[in-house]
Amino acid sequence: MSTVNKDFFKLRVFNEDFQSTGAPGEGWEKAARAPDVLVPTHCSFCGVQCAMYLKVTDGQVTGVEPREYPHNRGCLCPKGVVAYQQQNHPERLRTPLMRRGGKQGKLEPASWEEALGYITEKWKALQAAHGKDAIAMYSGSSMTNEKCYLAGKFARVGLGTRHVDYNGRLCMSSAAGAYSRAFGLDRSPVPMPDIELARCILVVGSNVAECFPVLTQWIWRARDAGASLIVVDPRQTPLARTADLWLPVRPGSDIALLNAMLRVIIHDGLVDEAYVAARTSGWEAVRAEVEAYTPDHAQALTGIPAEKIVAAARLYARAEPSLIMHARGIEHSSHGVNNCLACINLALARGQVGKPGGGTMMLTGQGNGQGGREMGQKANQLPGYRHADNPKDREEVAKRWGIPLEELPQPGAAATEMVKLMADGDIKSCLVMCSNLMVSLPDNAVVARALAKLDPLVVVDFFMSETAEKADVVLPGTVWCEDEGTTTNLEGRCVKINAAAEPPGEARRDWEILCDLATRMGRGKYFGFKTAREIWDEVRTMTSGAPVDYAGASWEKIDAQDGVFWPCPSDDHPGSPRLFTERFANPDGRARFIAVAHAPPAEEPGGSYPLRLTSGRVVYQYLSGTQTRRLGFLNSQAPEPWVEVHPRTAEPLGIKSGERVRVRTPRGAMELKALVTPTIRPDTIFIPFHYGHAQAVNQLTNPAVDPTVKIPEYKACAAKLERLDAPAEANPQPPRINLTPESHPEIFPYEKKPKKPTTEPEKEHA
Ligand code: SF4
C-alpha cells in the first residue's frame, strides 16, 4: 500500500469534475474524504496494463491514483484516469434479463434461477436434437486470464462443443500467426523498458500515441537518447507528426514497402550475414523474392516516393539496435500474416531479434490481448498454446482435465466463420461473453441476420451492448475491479488485478456464472472453483510444460517482482522478459525467414467507389465503445464518429469540415460529419470504429479475411464520399474486385461454410 500521492487532491478534483455516476453531492462528499483503502491493480483498457491504485470509500470505488511500475512509471492516460467510473455507473446491468413474448418481445427482469434454468434446458434440448456443436461460445480478451481460461474450458468440457472462439481473432491473430511461424512462439520478445535502447524505431501501422499513450513515453526516451523514428501510416498520426520520416503508405501495400526496404539493405551490404547464417533459415528464398521490389516498383505500388523508401531503409539499417513496432494497421488485412512476416524478415536480416532494444514488437490492443489467446479460448488452441488437433497435446489436456480423450472436441470455427454457421442454422445458440459482435465484426448487417437466427442468444456483460440488445437472455457480469485475477500485457508480463468492490445489485462474477451453467449442464465436477485463485492454480498446472508456461507464476511472485514474464516453469524461475536471446522456439532453434509477396486488398477503388476506406481507434474510446461511450469525460471528447478526408478530395465535392456527409461502400451507407484535414492521403478516408447502430463503420467494411487466421480486412475497402444532397447515381458501377468468393472461398467466411476448421500456421511449432 502506498502513501497518497502529493498530487492526489488535484487528481481527485479532475476525476470528480467528470464523474458520471451517482448524485454529485454524494460523490463529492465521498471523494473529499481520505480513502478507506487504496487497492493496487492495473488499468482495464489497453494492452499496456498500467499500474494504478483504486481509491475505495465505503465499499465504492471513488477515484484513482497512478502507481509506480516498471512499464508505466506512474503514468496513466485519459482512459485509465476514468476507468473506475464504470464500477458504480447508473447504466450497469444489475439483474438478469429475459426476452418475453418471442423475438419481438422485450427484455424484462428475471431471477437467476429462471434465467439459468431457461438457458440450460434449451441447450440440453438443442444438443440432444442436433449434437454438441449446436451451441457456440464467443468470448473476449478484455477478461482476466482466469476468465479466459474458464471460457475455453466451459465450451470444451462444460458444453462439449468445438465451436469456441473469441474477439482476439479480430485483432491479434495475424501477428500471432506470423510470430508462431517465424519464431516458433507467439509473444513479443521485447520488454517495454528495452524500447529506450533502440537507436531507430520503425512504427508500421500503429497509432501508438492514441492507442497506447503510456507506451509512447518509451519512444520519447529513445528519442531523447538520439533514436530516429520512422512511421508508416496512411494518416499523419500524432506520432507521425514527430517522426524523422513519415511514409504515407497506400492502405494494403505494406509488403511492397517492406520488401523494397529489405532490397535496399541487401544492395547496401547491410545484412547481418553472420546472424543470418548462425540463427536463421530460409534467407535465400527471401533474398530472391525481394529482388523484384525496386524502389521505383514499390513507389508505384505504395504511393511513397522511391527516394523516401531508400532513405527509410538506410535510416533503419544503419542504426544499432533497431526496433520495429507493428499493430492493426498492417494486421487487419486479407494478408495480415504476411504483412507481419515482412516486418520480421527485415528485423532478422539486420540480426536484431533477441538483442536488447532490437527486433520486432506487436502492440496488443485489448487489455489482455496476449493472455487471452494463451488460455485456450481460441478455435484451434488448448491452454498454453497446446493444439486442439495435435494428438499429444490433446492427450495431455484431456488427462489434466480428467476427461476421456474422445470427449475433447476437435478444433472449431473461427469467430468470423461462426457467422455463416449461425446464419445457416448449424450453430443454434451462442453464449457471448465480454464481446460486442454488432460493433466489432465487419459487414454487420449480415451479423445481425445471423444473430437473429439464434435461440437463445445469451450475453454476459456489465453494460447493455449493441449485441446484448439482441439477446434472448442477458446475464449481468462484473467490471474488472469487482474481481481478482491476472492479465498478461503486450510485453508478456503477467500482472495481478485486485478486487476493489462488490458487484452491484444481483450482478455476479463471470466465472461464477460459468461454473453455475456447467453444473446445470451436469458437468459441475469439472467446475468446482470457489475462488479465482483456484482457477489460476489450475492454469498453472495446465500450462506446465507447455509453450506458454505459467507453472512458476504464483500470485505472490507476480506481486513481489512487479509481474512475471512467461515462460516461468518453476517456483525458482524468475520469468523470461527478453525472448530469443540464444535460440528461437522452433525445433532447430532457428528463426525462419518466410518469403512474402505483395498482394492487393480484396477490394480496391474503381467504378463508383473511387476512395479507400480505412478504420481505426481514437484515444478517448476503447474497442466497441460499450465502456468508454458511457464515461462522461471520454465521450464528451469523441461522442460520435467522423470521416477524415483530405482537402484535395473534399474540395471538388464541395465538402467542408463539420458538414454531414454520406460514405458509401458496396455493403451500405452511413452519414456522419466530415473532418477535412491534410493529415491523410488524398485517396483514403478514415472513420473511427468505436460506435454502434447507424454510427458503426462496420456497416461498410469488407468481411474478407486472411485465409490462414481469418482476421478481417478492416483497413481497406472501396468507398465513395458524397454530400447528403448529391443526386442518386443512375447506374452505380462496382469497385475493383481482386478476390471473390468464387476465386478465393477461404477468404469469404460469410459466404462459404468452413470446409475444415481454422488452420492456423501456429500449429507448426507444436
Ligand atoms: Fe490504461 Fe492503456 Fe491508458 Fe495505460 S495506456 S492508462 S493501460 S488505456
PDB file of C-alpha atoms in Angstrom, residues 191-374:
ATOM      1  CA  PRO A 191      10.068  -5.887 -22.683  1.00  0.00           C
ATOM      2  CA  MET A 192       8.916  -2.267 -22.693  1.00  0.00           C
ATOM      3  CA  PRO A 193      11.970  -0.744 -20.967  1.00  0.00           C
ATOM      4  CA  ASP A 194      14.096  -2.129 -23.836  1.00  0.00           C
ATOM      5  CA  ILE A 195      12.464   0.379 -26.189  1.00  0.00           C
ATOM      6  CA  GLU A 196      14.647   3.192 -24.912  1.00  0.00           C
ATOM      7  CA  LEU A 197      17.743   1.278 -26.039  1.00  0.00           C
ATOM      8  CA  ALA A 198      16.678   1.347 -29.694  1.00  0.00           C
ATOM      9  CA  ARG A 199      18.510   3.745 -31.990  1.00  0.00           C
ATOM     10  CA  CYS A 200      15.894   3.584 -34.708  1.00  0.00           C
ATOM     11  CA  ILE A 201      12.217   2.809 -34.202  1.00  0.00           C
ATOM     12  CA  LEU A 202      10.171   1.851 -37.242  1.00  0.00           C
ATOM     13  CA  VAL A 203       6.445   2.008 -36.471  1.00  0.00           C
ATOM     14  CA  VAL A 204       4.336   0.230 -39.080  1.00  0.00           C
ATOM     15  CA  GLY A 205       0.559   0.563 -38.931  1.00  0.00           C
ATOM     16  CA  SER A 206       0.237   1.686 -35.350  1.00  0.00           C
ATOM     17  CA  ASN A 207      -1.261   4.898 -33.988  1.00  0.00           C
ATOM     18  CA  VAL A 208       0.854   4.463 -30.838  1.00  0.00           C
ATOM     19  CA  ALA A 209       0.171   7.814 -29.205  1.00  0.00           C
ATOM     20  CA  GLU A 210      -3.607   7.343 -29.285  1.00  0.00           C
ATOM     21  CA  CYS A 211      -3.876   3.596 -28.812  1.00  0.00           C
ATOM     22  CA  PHE A 212      -1.076   3.042 -26.270  1.00  0.00           C
ATOM     23  CA  PRO A 213      -0.493   6.532 -24.866  1.00  0.00           C
ATOM     24  CA  VAL A 214       1.680   5.500 -21.939  1.00  0.00           C
ATOM     25  CA  LEU A 215       3.943   3.343 -24.091  1.00  0.00           C
ATOM     26  CA  THR A 216       4.819   6.494 -26.024  1.00  0.00           C
ATOM     27  CA  GLN A 217       6.996   7.662 -23.130  1.00  0.00           C
ATOM     28  CA  TRP A 218       9.475   4.896 -24.011  1.00  0.00           C
ATOM     29  CA  ILE A 219       9.688   6.188 -27.560  1.00  0.00           C
ATOM     30  CA  TRP A 220      10.370   9.697 -26.218  1.00  0.00           C
ATOM     31  CA  ARG A 221      13.112   8.305 -24.009  1.00  0.00           C
ATOM     32  CA  ALA A 222      14.706   6.604 -27.010  1.00  0.00           C
ATOM     33  CA  ARG A 223      14.346   9.850 -28.988  1.00  0.00           C
ATOM     34  CA  ASP A 224      15.969  11.808 -26.181  1.00  0.00           C
ATOM     35  CA  ALA A 225      18.903   9.424 -26.425  1.00  0.00           C
ATOM     36  CA  GLY A 226      19.205  10.053 -30.158  1.00  0.00           C
ATOM     37  CA  ALA A 227      16.987   7.415 -31.771  1.00  0.00           C
ATOM     38  CA  SER A 228      15.455   8.147 -35.139  1.00  0.00           C
ATOM     39  CA  LEU A 229      11.777   7.479 -35.799  1.00  0.00           C
ATOM     40  CA  ILE A 230      10.069   6.304 -38.980  1.00  0.00           C
ATOM     41  CA  VAL A 231       6.282   5.992 -39.128  1.00  0.00           C
ATOM     42  CA  VAL A 232       4.457   4.093 -41.866  1.00  0.00           C
ATOM     43  CA  ASP A 233       0.776   5.019 -41.935  1.00  0.00           C
ATOM     44  CA  PRO A 234      -1.736   6.408 -44.444  1.00  0.00           C
ATOM     45  CA  ARG A 235      -2.583   9.038 -41.813  1.00  0.00           C
ATOM     46  CA  GLN A 236      -0.226  11.506 -40.239  1.00  0.00           C
ATOM     47  CA  THR A 237      -0.935  10.290 -36.723  1.00  0.00           C
ATOM     48  CA  PRO A 238       0.222  12.269 -33.658  1.00  0.00           C
ATOM     49  CA  LEU A 239       3.382  10.148 -33.541  1.00  0.00           C
ATOM     50  CA  ALA A 240       3.984  10.544 -37.283  1.00  0.00           C
ATOM     51  CA  ARG A 241       3.986  14.320 -36.811  1.00  0.00           C
ATOM     52  CA  THR A 242       7.123  13.968 -34.703  1.00  0.00           C
ATOM     53  CA  ALA A 243       8.880  11.421 -36.931  1.00  0.00           C
ATOM     54  CA  ASP A 244      12.061  11.877 -38.939  1.00  0.00           C
ATOM     55  CA  LEU A 245      10.275  10.191 -41.801  1.00  0.00           C
ATOM     56  CA  TRP A 246       6.560   9.715 -42.335  1.00  0.00           C
ATOM     57  CA  LEU A 247       5.743   7.263 -45.109  1.00  0.00           C
ATOM     58  CA  PRO A 248       2.045   7.676 -46.046  1.00  0.00           C
ATOM     59  CA  VAL A 249       1.578   4.218 -47.475  1.00  0.00           C
ATOM     60  CA  ARG A 250      -1.391   3.300 -49.645  1.00  0.00           C
ATOM     61  CA  PRO A 251      -3.586   1.027 -47.450  1.00  0.00           C
ATOM     62  CA  GLY A 252      -2.851  -2.617 -48.132  1.00  0.00           C
ATOM     63  CA  SER A 253       0.553  -2.162 -49.810  1.00  0.00           C
ATOM     64  CA  ASP A 254       2.876  -2.548 -46.801  1.00  0.00           C
ATOM     65  CA  ILE A 255       4.612  -5.672 -48.111  1.00  0.00           C
ATOM     66  CA  ALA A 256       5.766  -3.811 -51.212  1.00  0.00           C
ATOM     67  CA  LEU A 257       7.309  -1.129 -48.995  1.00  0.00           C
ATOM     68  CA  LEU A 258       8.952  -3.544 -46.542  1.00  0.00           C
ATOM     69  CA  ASN A 259      10.289  -5.808 -49.283  1.00  0.00           C
ATOM     70  CA  ALA A 260      11.720  -2.787 -51.093  1.00  0.00           C
ATOM     71  CA  MET A 261      13.410  -1.618 -47.889  1.00  0.00           C
ATOM     72  CA  LEU A 262      14.933  -5.075 -47.480  1.00  0.00           C
ATOM     73  CA  ARG A 263      16.178  -4.957 -51.063  1.00  0.00           C
ATOM     74  CA  VAL A 264      17.941  -1.641 -50.349  1.00  0.00           C
ATOM     75  CA  ILE A 265      19.533  -3.173 -47.257  1.00  0.00           C
ATOM     76  CA  ILE A 266      20.802  -6.118 -49.309  1.00  0.00           C
ATOM     77  CA  HIS A 267      22.192  -3.890 -52.071  1.00  0.00           C
ATOM     78  CA  ASP A 268      23.853  -1.615 -49.499  1.00  0.00           C
ATOM     79  CA  GLY A 269      25.580  -4.618 -47.898  1.00  0.00           C
ATOM     80  CA  LEU A 270      23.836  -4.005 -44.573  1.00  0.00           C
ATOM     81  CA  VAL A 271      22.578  -7.555 -43.988  1.00  0.00           C
ATOM     82  CA  ASP A 272      23.970  -9.110 -40.797  1.00  0.00           C
ATOM     83  CA  GLU A 273      25.317 -12.165 -42.624  1.00  0.00           C
ATOM     84  CA  ALA A 274      26.803 -13.782 -39.518  1.00  0.00           C
ATOM     85  CA  TYR A 275      23.481 -13.623 -37.647  1.00  0.00           C
ATOM     86  CA  VAL A 276      21.568 -14.848 -40.676  1.00  0.00           C
ATOM     87  CA  ALA A 277      23.923 -17.822 -41.062  1.00  0.00           C
ATOM     88  CA  ALA A 278      24.024 -18.733 -37.389  1.00  0.00           C
ATOM     89  CA  ARG A 279      20.451 -18.131 -36.270  1.00  0.00           C
ATOM     90  CA  THR A 280      18.032 -18.345 -39.195  1.00  0.00           C
ATOM     91  CA  SER A 281      16.867 -20.475 -42.110  1.00  0.00           C
ATOM     92  CA  GLY A 282      15.123 -19.620 -45.374  1.00  0.00           C
ATOM     93  CA  TRP A 283      17.128 -16.488 -46.189  1.00  0.00           C
ATOM     94  CA  GLU A 284      17.893 -17.257 -49.828  1.00  0.00           C
ATOM     95  CA  ALA A 285      14.207 -17.513 -50.757  1.00  0.00           C
ATOM     96  CA  VAL A 286      13.537 -14.116 -49.185  1.00  0.00           C
ATOM     97  CA  ARG A 287      16.592 -12.564 -50.834  1.00  0.00           C
ATOM     98  CA  ALA A 288      15.326 -13.817 -54.208  1.00  0.00           C
ATOM     99  CA  GLU A 289      11.740 -12.673 -53.557  1.00  0.00           C
ATOM    100  CA  VAL A 290      12.559  -9.078 -52.665  1.00  0.00           C
ATOM    101  CA  GLU A 291      14.841  -8.523 -55.669  1.00  0.00           C
ATOM    102  CA  ALA A 292      11.817  -7.573 -57.786  1.00  0.00           C
ATOM    103  CA  TYR A 293      10.874  -4.749 -55.372  1.00  0.00           C
ATOM    104  CA  THR A 294      12.962  -1.926 -56.747  1.00  0.00           C
ATOM    105  CA  PRO A 295      12.276   1.448 -55.153  1.00  0.00           C
ATOM    106  CA  ASP A 296      10.504   2.569 -58.323  1.00  0.00           C
ATOM    107  CA  HIS A 297       8.304  -0.524 -58.409  1.00  0.00           C
ATOM    108  CA  ALA A 298       7.483  -0.051 -54.724  1.00  0.00           C
ATOM    109  CA  GLN A 299       6.686   3.609 -55.370  1.00  0.00           C
ATOM    110  CA  ALA A 300       4.111   2.552 -57.953  1.00  0.00           C
ATOM    111  CA  LEU A 301       2.508   0.106 -55.517  1.00  0.00           C
ATOM    112  CA  THR A 302       2.660   2.140 -52.305  1.00  0.00           C
ATOM    113  CA  GLY A 303       2.453   5.735 -53.467  1.00  0.00           C
ATOM    114  CA  ILE A 304       5.593   6.572 -51.466  1.00  0.00           C
ATOM    115  CA  PRO A 305       8.391   8.335 -53.386  1.00  0.00           C
ATOM    116  CA  ALA A 306      11.262   5.957 -54.174  1.00  0.00           C
ATOM    117  CA  GLU A 307      13.849   8.204 -52.522  1.00  0.00           C
ATOM    118  CA  LYS A 308      11.889   8.136 -49.262  1.00  0.00           C
ATOM    119  CA  ILE A 309      11.826   4.340 -49.351  1.00  0.00           C
ATOM    120  CA  VAL A 310      15.602   4.291 -49.798  1.00  0.00           C
ATOM    121  CA  ALA A 311      16.077   6.859 -47.023  1.00  0.00           C
ATOM    122  CA  ALA A 312      13.899   4.854 -44.643  1.00  0.00           C
ATOM    123  CA  ALA A 313      15.794   1.643 -45.370  1.00  0.00           C
ATOM    124  CA  ARG A 314      19.137   3.329 -44.676  1.00  0.00           C
ATOM    125  CA  LEU A 315      17.946   5.095 -41.540  1.00  0.00           C
ATOM    126  CA  TYR A 316      16.639   1.815 -40.189  1.00  0.00           C
ATOM    127  CA  ALA A 317      19.530  -0.406 -41.240  1.00  0.00           C
ATOM    128  CA  ARG A 318      22.361   1.893 -40.124  1.00  0.00           C
ATOM    129  CA  ALA A 319      21.025   2.056 -36.578  1.00  0.00           C
ATOM    130  CA  GLU A 320      22.008  -0.459 -33.934  1.00  0.00           C
ATOM    131  CA  PRO A 321      19.864  -1.662 -32.295  1.00  0.00           C
ATOM    132  CA  SER A 322      16.702  -1.091 -34.303  1.00  0.00           C
ATOM    133  CA  LEU A 323      13.152  -1.939 -33.346  1.00  0.00           C
ATOM    134  CA  ILE A 324      10.017  -2.471 -35.439  1.00  0.00           C
ATOM    135  CA  MET A 325       6.626  -1.931 -33.803  1.00  0.00           C
ATOM    136  CA  HIS A 326       3.509  -3.008 -35.620  1.00  0.00           C
ATOM    137  CA  ALA A 327      -0.207  -3.220 -34.902  1.00  0.00           C
ATOM    138  CA  ARG A 328      -3.617  -3.419 -36.502  1.00  0.00           C
ATOM    139  CA  GLY A 329      -2.751  -1.090 -39.397  1.00  0.00           C
ATOM    140  CA  ILE A 330      -0.990  -3.981 -41.112  1.00  0.00           C
ATOM    141  CA  GLU A 331      -2.666  -6.846 -39.290  1.00  0.00           C
ATOM    142  CA  HIS A 332      -6.294  -6.082 -40.262  1.00  0.00           C
ATOM    143  CA  SER A 333      -5.773  -7.342 -43.767  1.00  0.00           C
ATOM    144  CA  SER A 334      -6.581 -10.246 -46.046  1.00  0.00           C
ATOM    145  CA  HIS A 335      -2.810 -10.787 -45.995  1.00  0.00           C
ATOM    146  CA  GLY A 336      -2.246  -9.749 -42.379  1.00  0.00           C
ATOM    147  CA  VAL A 337       0.057 -12.639 -41.507  1.00  0.00           C
ATOM    148  CA  ASN A 338       2.292 -11.902 -44.481  1.00  0.00           C
ATOM    149  CA  ASN A 339       2.426  -8.203 -43.564  1.00  0.00           C
ATOM    150  CA  CYS A 340       3.819  -9.143 -40.152  1.00  0.00           C
ATOM    151  CA  LEU A 341       6.233 -11.634 -41.731  1.00  0.00           C
ATOM    152  CA  ALA A 342       7.608  -8.849 -43.947  1.00  0.00           C
ATOM    153  CA  CYS A 343       8.444  -6.870 -40.767  1.00  0.00           C
ATOM    154  CA  ILE A 344      10.079  -9.930 -39.251  1.00  0.00           C
ATOM    155  CA  ASN A 345      12.163 -10.566 -42.389  1.00  0.00           C
ATOM    156  CA  LEU A 346      13.532  -7.035 -42.140  1.00  0.00           C
ATOM    157  CA  ALA A 347      14.463  -7.413 -38.472  1.00  0.00           C
ATOM    158  CA  LEU A 348      16.041 -10.837 -38.989  1.00  0.00           C
ATOM    159  CA  ALA A 349      18.101  -9.636 -41.941  1.00  0.00           C
ATOM    160  CA  ARG A 350      19.530  -6.938 -39.682  1.00  0.00           C
ATOM    161  CA  GLY A 351      20.204  -9.509 -36.949  1.00  0.00           C
ATOM    162  CA  GLN A 352      18.059  -7.670 -34.440  1.00  0.00           C
ATOM    163  CA  VAL A 353      15.672 -10.202 -32.937  1.00  0.00           C
ATOM    164  CA  GLY A 354      16.848 -11.269 -29.481  1.00  0.00           C
ATOM    165  CA  LYS A 355      19.089  -8.226 -28.942  1.00  0.00           C
ATOM    166  CA  PRO A 356      18.327  -5.687 -26.196  1.00  0.00           C
ATOM    167  CA  GLY A 357      16.387  -2.839 -27.839  1.00  0.00           C
ATOM    168  CA  GLY A 358      16.139  -4.654 -31.158  1.00  0.00           C
ATOM    169  CA  GLY A 359      13.737  -6.850 -33.077  1.00  0.00           C
ATOM    170  CA  THR A 360      10.010  -6.682 -33.542  1.00  0.00           C
ATOM    171  CA  MET A 361       7.197  -5.873 -31.180  1.00  0.00           C
ATOM    172  CA  MET A 362       3.494  -6.456 -31.720  1.00  0.00           C
ATOM    173  CA  LEU A 363       1.341  -3.948 -29.873  1.00  0.00           C
ATOM    174  CA  THR A 364      -1.664  -5.654 -28.327  1.00  0.00           C
ATOM    175  CA  GLY A 365      -4.837  -3.545 -28.317  1.00  0.00           C
ATOM    176  CA  GLN A 366      -7.002  -5.334 -25.782  1.00  0.00           C
ATOM    177  CA  GLY A 367      -6.056  -5.249 -22.114  1.00  0.00           C
ATOM    178  CA  ASN A 368      -5.429  -8.976 -22.007  1.00  0.00           C
ATOM    179  CA  GLY A 369      -4.891  -9.478 -25.721  1.00  0.00           C
ATOM    180  CA  GLN A 370      -1.754 -11.513 -25.004  1.00  0.00           C
ATOM    181  CA  GLY A 371      -3.050 -13.641 -22.140  1.00  0.00           C
ATOM    182  CA  GLY A 372      -6.467 -14.049 -23.735  1.00  0.00           C
ATOM    183  CA  ARG A 373      -5.023 -16.027 -26.590  1.00  0.00           C
ATOM    184  CA  GLU A 374      -2.867 -18.244 -24.416  1.00  0.00           C
TER     185      GLU A 374
END
